[in-house]
mmCIF file of C-alpha atoms in Angstrom:
data_model
loop_
_atom_site.group_PDB
_atom_site.id
_atom_site.type_symbol
_atom_site.label_atom_id
_atom_site.label_comp_id
_atom_site.label_asym_id
_atom_site.label_seq_id
_atom_site.Cartn_x
_atom_site.Cartn_y
_atom_site.Cartn_z
ATOM 1 C CA MET A 11 224.953 158.428 35.400
ATOM 2 C CA SER A 12 223.143 156.925 38.338
ATOM 3 C CA THR A 13 225.388 155.907 41.276
ATOM 4 C CA LYS A 14 222.601 154.157 43.223
ATOM 5 C CA LYS A 15 223.641 150.829 44.664
ATOM 6 C CA HIS A 16 221.172 147.916 44.064
ATOM 7 C CA SER A 17 220.383 145.534 46.856
ATOM 8 C CA ILE A 18 221.044 141.865 45.889
ATOM 9 C CA PRO A 19 219.315 139.262 48.142
ATOM 10 C CA ASP A 20 221.635 136.990 49.961
ATOM 11 C CA GLU A 21 219.568 134.039 48.893
ATOM 12 C CA LEU A 22 220.337 134.842 45.282
ATOM 13 C CA VAL A 23 224.007 135.051 45.938
ATOM 14 C CA THR A 24 223.959 131.809 47.772
ATOM 15 C CA GLN A 25 222.166 130.141 44.920
ATOM 16 C CA LEU A 26 224.544 131.512 42.267
ATOM 17 C CA LEU A 27 227.602 130.361 44.330
ATOM 18 C CA GLY A 28 226.059 126.919 44.982
ATOM 19 C CA ASN A 29 228.763 125.081 43.013
ATOM 20 C CA TYR A 30 231.680 127.231 43.959
ATOM 21 C CA GLN A 31 234.873 125.462 44.801
ATOM 22 C CA LYS A 32 237.851 127.637 43.682
ATOM 23 C CA PRO A 33 238.527 131.156 42.472
ATOM 24 C CA GLU A 34 238.510 130.059 38.848
ATOM 25 C CA ASP A 35 234.780 129.155 39.309
ATOM 26 C CA LEU A 36 234.232 132.908 39.880
ATOM 27 C CA ILE A 37 236.748 134.817 37.787
ATOM 28 C CA GLY A 38 238.093 132.200 35.366
ATOM 29 C CA GLU A 39 237.598 131.988 31.666
ATOM 30 C CA ASN A 40 234.165 130.406 32.055
ATOM 31 C CA GLY A 41 233.519 131.688 35.528
ATOM 32 C CA LEU A 42 230.310 132.982 37.021
ATOM 33 C CA LEU A 43 231.358 136.607 36.822
ATOM 34 C CA LYS A 44 231.844 136.526 33.073
ATOM 35 C CA GLN A 45 228.620 134.679 32.544
ATOM 36 C CA LEU A 46 226.607 137.099 34.654
ATOM 37 C CA THR A 47 228.311 140.049 32.968
ATOM 38 C CA LYS A 48 227.307 138.766 29.576
ATOM 39 C CA LEU A 49 223.729 138.105 30.604
ATOM 40 C CA LEU A 50 223.344 141.468 32.337
ATOM 41 C CA VAL A 51 224.772 143.465 29.539
ATOM 42 C CA GLU A 52 222.596 141.767 26.914
ATOM 43 C CA LYS A 53 219.536 142.306 28.939
ATOM 44 C CA ALA A 54 220.475 145.945 29.439
ATOM 45 C CA LEU A 55 221.046 146.408 25.708
ATOM 46 C CA ASP A 56 217.684 144.816 25.000
ATOM 47 C CA ALA A 57 216.082 147.224 27.338
ATOM 48 C CA GLU A 58 217.825 150.153 25.635
ATOM 49 C CA MET A 59 216.718 149.053 22.310
ATOM 50 C CA ALA A 60 213.081 148.752 23.470
ATOM 51 C CA GLN A 61 213.325 152.400 24.785
ATOM 52 C CA HIS A 62 214.806 153.572 21.501
ATOM 53 C CA LEU A 63 212.270 151.873 19.281
ATOM 54 C CA GLY A 64 209.260 152.413 21.525
ATOM 55 C CA HIS A 65 208.194 148.720 21.667
ATOM 56 C CA ASP A 66 209.348 145.385 22.952
ATOM 57 C CA LYS A 67 210.188 142.198 21.013
ATOM 58 C CA HIS A 68 207.310 140.904 18.843
ATOM 59 C CA GLU A 69 205.137 143.869 19.592
ATOM 60 C CA PRO A 70 203.615 146.227 16.892
ATOM 61 C CA VAL A 71 206.015 148.883 15.597
ATOM 62 C CA ALA A 72 205.517 151.933 17.643
ATOM 63 C CA ASN A 73 207.772 154.643 16.032
ATOM 64 C CA ALA A 74 207.176 157.031 13.071
ATOM 65 C CA THR A 75 210.012 155.722 11.006
ATOM 66 C CA GLY A 76 208.999 152.056 11.056
ATOM 67 C CA ASN A 77 212.297 150.982 12.457
ATOM 68 C CA THR A 78 212.347 147.548 14.034
ATOM 69 C CA ARG A 79 214.793 145.006 15.569
ATOM 70 C CA ASN A 80 216.819 143.245 12.848
ATOM 71 C CA GLY A 81 218.881 140.471 14.536
ATOM 72 C CA LYS A 82 221.937 140.835 16.641
ATOM 73 C CA ARG A 83 225.641 141.462 16.175
ATOM 74 C CA LYS A 84 228.675 140.146 18.132
ATOM 75 C CA LYS A 85 230.740 142.662 20.039
ATOM 76 C CA THR A 86 233.688 142.190 22.281
ATOM 77 C CA LEU A 87 233.228 143.530 25.848
ATOM 78 C CA LYS A 88 236.185 144.757 27.918
ATOM 79 C CA GLY A 89 235.911 146.168 31.435
ATOM 80 C CA ASP A 90 238.173 146.989 34.251
ATOM 81 C CA PHE A 91 236.793 146.330 37.745
ATOM 82 C CA PRO A 92 237.928 147.505 41.232
ATOM 83 C CA ALA A 93 238.657 143.931 42.322
ATOM 84 C CA GLN A 94 241.900 144.237 40.218
ATOM 85 C CA PHE A 95 240.850 141.623 37.592
ATOM 86 C CA GLU A 96 239.618 142.211 34.057
ATOM 87 C CA VAL A 97 236.609 140.843 32.386
ATOM 88 C CA ARG A 98 236.593 140.261 28.644
ATOM 89 C CA GLY A 99 233.992 138.580 26.636
ATOM 90 C CA GLU A 100 231.703 138.645 23.637
ATOM 91 C CA VAL A 101 228.147 140.023 23.916
ATOM 92 C CA TYR A 102 225.333 139.983 21.421
ATOM 93 C CA MET A 103 223.966 143.457 20.790
ATOM 94 C CA PRO A 104 220.508 143.860 19.367
ATOM 95 C CA ARG A 105 220.368 146.024 16.278
ATOM 96 C CA SER A 106 217.679 147.906 14.491
ATOM 97 C CA GLY A 107 216.728 147.683 10.839
ATOM 98 C CA PHE A 108 218.607 150.830 10.037
ATOM 99 C CA GLU A 109 221.672 149.518 11.779
ATOM 100 C CA ALA A 110 221.474 146.234 9.903
ATOM 101 C CA MET A 111 221.256 148.239 6.560
ATOM 102 C CA ASN A 112 224.494 149.871 7.233
ATOM 103 C CA ALA A 113 226.125 146.652 8.435
ATOM 104 C CA ALA A 114 225.267 145.007 5.186
ATOM 105 C CA ILE A 115 227.356 147.563 3.376
ATOM 106 C CA GLY A 116 230.241 147.556 5.949
ATOM 107 C CA GLU A 117 230.972 148.670 9.472
ATOM 108 C CA ASP A 118 233.400 151.395 10.551
ATOM 109 C CA ASN A 119 237.031 150.543 9.575
ATOM 110 C CA LEU A 120 239.562 153.326 10.149
ATOM 111 C CA GLU A 121 242.204 151.773 7.911
ATOM 112 C CA ARG A 122 239.755 151.477 5.030
ATOM 113 C CA GLU A 123 238.559 155.047 5.650
ATOM 114 C CA LYS A 124 242.155 156.303 5.662
ATOM 115 C CA ALA A 125 242.808 154.489 2.346
ATOM 116 C CA VAL A 126 239.663 155.976 0.697
ATOM 117 C CA GLN A 127 240.507 159.463 1.824
ATOM 118 C CA GLU A 128 244.146 159.057 0.454
ATOM 119 C CA ALA A 129 242.839 157.937 -2.875
ATOM 120 C CA VAL A 130 240.388 160.837 -3.091
ATOM 121 C CA ARG A 131 242.994 163.356 -1.971
ATOM 122 C CA THR A 132 245.420 162.131 -4.594
ATOM 123 C CA ALA A 133 242.880 162.241 -7.370
ATOM 124 C CA ILE A 134 241.920 165.778 -6.407
ATOM 125 C CA THR A 135 245.503 166.921 -6.160
ATOM 126 C CA ASP A 136 246.252 165.427 -9.625
ATOM 127 C CA GLU A 137 243.152 167.425 -10.859
ATOM 128 C CA LEU A 138 241.390 164.276 -12.096
ATOM 129 C CA VAL A 139 237.950 164.663 -10.474
ATOM 130 C CA ALA A 140 235.228 167.364 -10.945
ATOM 131 C CA SER A 141 233.431 166.519 -7.709
ATOM 132 C CA ALA A 142 233.504 164.198 -4.691
ATOM 133 C CA HIS A 143 230.753 163.440 -2.274
ATOM 134 C CA ASP A 144 230.540 160.994 0.648
ATOM 135 C CA CYS A 145 227.487 158.792 1.234
ATOM 136 C CA SER A 146 227.085 159.260 5.037
ATOM 137 C CA ASP A 147 224.000 161.593 4.960
ATOM 138 C CA GLY A 148 221.256 159.716 3.214
ATOM 139 C CA GLY A 149 223.170 157.066 1.385
ATOM 140 C CA LEU A 150 224.110 156.643 -2.233
ATOM 141 C CA ALA A 151 220.874 157.974 -3.719
ATOM 142 C CA VAL A 152 220.984 161.209 -1.778
ATOM 143 C CA ALA A 153 224.650 161.731 -2.579
ATOM 144 C CA LEU A 154 223.985 161.243 -6.311
ATOM 145 C CA ALA A 155 221.077 163.680 -6.171
ATOM 146 C CA GLU A 156 223.118 166.360 -4.343
ATOM 147 C CA CYS A 157 225.850 165.982 -6.835
ATOM 148 C CA CYS A 158 223.380 166.671 -9.652
ATOM 149 C CA PHE A 159 221.813 169.750 -8.022
ATOM 150 C CA SER A 160 222.811 173.280 -9.034
ATOM 151 C CA SER A 161 225.493 175.092 -7.087
ATOM 152 C CA TYR A 162 227.340 178.377 -7.255
ATOM 153 C CA ARG A 163 227.864 179.250 -10.877
ATOM 154 C CA ARG A 164 226.984 175.748 -12.091
ATOM 155 C CA PRO A 165 223.574 174.640 -13.281
ATOM 156 C CA ALA A 166 222.032 171.328 -12.406
ATOM 157 C CA VAL A 167 223.227 168.329 -14.452
ATOM 158 C CA GLY A 168 221.534 164.913 -14.626
ATOM 159 C CA ALA A 169 222.936 161.478 -14.393
ATOM 160 C CA THR A 170 222.152 157.930 -15.561
ATOM 161 C CA VAL A 171 223.253 155.328 -13.023
ATOM 162 C CA ASP A 172 223.166 151.555 -13.214
ATOM 163 C CA LEU A 173 223.765 149.693 -9.917
ATOM 164 C CA ASP A 174 224.449 145.972 -10.080
ATOM 165 C CA PHE A 175 225.454 144.976 -6.539
ATOM 166 C CA ASP A 176 224.434 142.057 -4.355
ATOM 167 C CA LEU A 177 222.318 144.150 -1.975
ATOM 168 C CA ASP A 178 218.687 144.860 -1.834
ATOM 169 C CA ALA A 179 217.633 148.247 -3.297
ATOM 170 C CA THR A 180 216.828 149.944 -0.034
ATOM 171 C CA THR A 181 220.216 149.062 1.552
ATOM 172 C CA LEU A 182 222.054 149.981 -1.686
ATOM 173 C CA LEU A 183 220.348 153.354 -2.082
ATOM 174 C CA PHE A 184 219.948 154.613 1.442
ATOM 175 C CA GLY A 185 222.487 152.795 3.673
ATOM 176 C CA GLU A 186 224.876 155.358 5.340
ATOM 177 C CA ALA A 187 227.884 153.101 6.041
ATOM 178 C CA PRO A 188 231.168 155.015 5.879
ATOM 179 C CA SER A 189 234.191 154.913 3.516
ATOM 180 C CA ARG A 190 232.175 155.370 0.208
ATOM 181 C CA VAL A 191 232.613 158.337 -2.081
ATOM 182 C CA VAL A 192 230.859 159.288 -5.347
ATOM 183 C CA ALA A 193 233.151 161.133 -7.728
ATOM 184 C CA SER A 194 232.676 162.585 -11.151
ATOM 185 C CA ALA A 195 235.393 162.843 -13.738
ATOM 186 C CA PRO A 196 236.017 163.251 -17.392
ATOM 187 C CA VAL A 197 236.046 159.923 -19.352
ATOM 188 C CA GLY A 198 239.793 160.268 -19.977
ATOM 189 C CA ALA A 199 240.537 160.353 -16.247
ATOM 190 C CA VAL A 200 238.638 157.221 -15.208
ATOM 191 C CA ALA A 201 241.552 154.714 -15.896
ATOM 192 C CA LYS A 202 243.962 157.052 -13.880
ATOM 193 C CA ILE A 203 241.523 157.264 -10.923
ATOM 194 C CA ALA A 204 241.105 153.398 -10.983
ATOM 195 C CA GLU A 205 244.905 153.108 -10.813
ATOM 196 C CA ILE A 206 245.134 155.487 -7.821
ATOM 197 C CA CYS A 207 242.455 153.421 -6.045
ATOM 198 C CA ARG A 208 244.206 150.187 -6.905
ATOM 199 C CA ARG A 209 247.446 151.499 -5.366
ATOM 200 C CA ASN A 210 245.619 152.367 -2.153
ATOM 201 C CA GLY A 211 243.686 149.041 -1.939
ATOM 202 C CA VAL A 212 240.365 150.808 -2.505
ATOM 203 C CA ALA A 213 237.559 149.317 -4.553
ATOM 204 C CA CYS A 214 236.585 151.524 -7.526
ATOM 205 C CA ARG A 215 233.786 151.093 -9.999
ATOM 206 C CA GLN A 216 232.079 153.276 -12.737
ATOM 207 C CA ILE A 217 228.388 153.335 -12.016
ATOM 208 C CA GLY A 218 227.071 155.781 -14.561
ATOM 209 C CA ILE A 219 227.395 158.798 -16.802
ATOM 210 C CA ILE A 220 226.591 162.486 -16.447
ATOM 211 C CA GLY A 221 224.181 164.443 -18.646
ATOM 212 C CA GLY A 222 220.583 165.503 -19.209
ATOM 213 C CA ASP A 223 218.068 166.982 -16.835
ATOM 214 C CA ARG A 224 216.886 163.861 -14.996
ATOM 215 C CA LEU A 225 218.350 161.594 -12.332
ATOM 216 C CA ARG A 226 217.807 157.936 -13.391
ATOM 217 C CA ILE A 227 218.975 155.053 -11.109
ATOM 218 C CA GLU A 228 218.394 151.472 -11.989
ATOM 219 C CA VAL A 229 219.096 148.559 -9.565
ATOM 220 C CA ARG A 230 219.851 145.381 -11.480
ATOM 221 C CA GLY A 231 217.895 146.477 -14.465
ATOM 222 C CA ALA A 232 214.788 147.780 -12.566
ATOM 223 C CA THR A 233 214.101 151.443 -12.260
ATOM 224 C CA ALA A 234 214.427 152.718 -8.736
ATOM 225 C CA ILE A 235 214.410 156.417 -9.308
ATOM 226 C CA ASP A 236 213.539 158.416 -12.461
ATOM 227 C CA ALA A 237 212.739 162.177 -11.851
ATOM 228 C CA HIS A 238 213.320 165.556 -13.195
ATOM 229 C CA LEU A 239 216.069 167.401 -11.346
ATOM 230 C CA SER A 240 214.018 170.428 -10.945
ATOM 231 C CA VAL A 241 211.370 168.366 -8.895
ATOM 232 C CA LEU A 242 214.029 166.718 -6.762
ATOM 233 C CA GLU A 243 216.027 169.951 -6.023
ATOM 234 C CA ARG A 244 212.894 171.858 -5.198
ATOM 235 C CA ALA A 245 211.843 169.262 -2.631
ATOM 236 C CA TRP A 246 215.376 169.089 -1.275
ATOM 237 C CA ARG A 247 215.844 172.887 -0.902
ATOM 238 C CA SER A 248 212.354 173.514 0.583
ATOM 239 C CA ARG A 249 212.356 170.587 3.097
ATOM 240 C CA ILE A 250 213.413 172.588 6.210
ATOM 241 C CA ALA A 251 211.056 175.475 5.498
ATOM 242 C CA ALA A 252 208.258 172.967 4.917
ATOM 243 C CA ALA A 253 208.998 171.153 8.150
ATOM 244 C CA MET A 254 209.050 174.439 10.166
ATOM 245 C CA ALA A 255 205.777 175.533 8.624
ATOM 246 C CA VAL A 256 203.951 172.490 9.989
ATOM 247 C CA GLY A 257 201.190 173.522 12.375
ATOM 248 C CA LYS A 258 201.106 177.174 11.226
#
């Protein structure tokens, strides 16, 4: 981190303190210091976002992923300063499209995560689930696919999934927000799992059935994914080798 001190012109300081009359004008609830901190932090965050995306506001997208700005979110700023006073305030942080996707599903919440993990642990301990997979690496669609793929001593098995949630298809299928787990279980165990989730204050919903050799996902009645598992698994297992072979 840079420790370089920045020179601030006396004229600017004089201008900023033009209406100063008492300490509260500088360090009070609506004082100059709080206003300047907010403006400087927001400007710095905008600059960081431009660096991250490779382009400024309203400029053409300049990154391979197509990621762009997607509004702002409110955050609370807290800082301790050498002058023995504390600055607290709300700043608006710019967010990218991928961050907005995850925010639409839900932001980090440790209490919710604890409740989800407790529900899953109990269901596993009670031998009610056959598999459980979180959605943090690629979202719900990737989690479903990985659950279907073959593993040690188990052949691939398909699934038919019907999603009816109030989210757009991209966010629903590929958002990586935390505290979401896909579990498979015998039909007779579904009610027991739902009761465990209810006791822990966790939302639980059946979204499909297992069987066949294809992964079919519908979003509000429209087909989003319909592919043979052999095709999906081959692409998934060969991705790293294919990426490393580029340019050879």
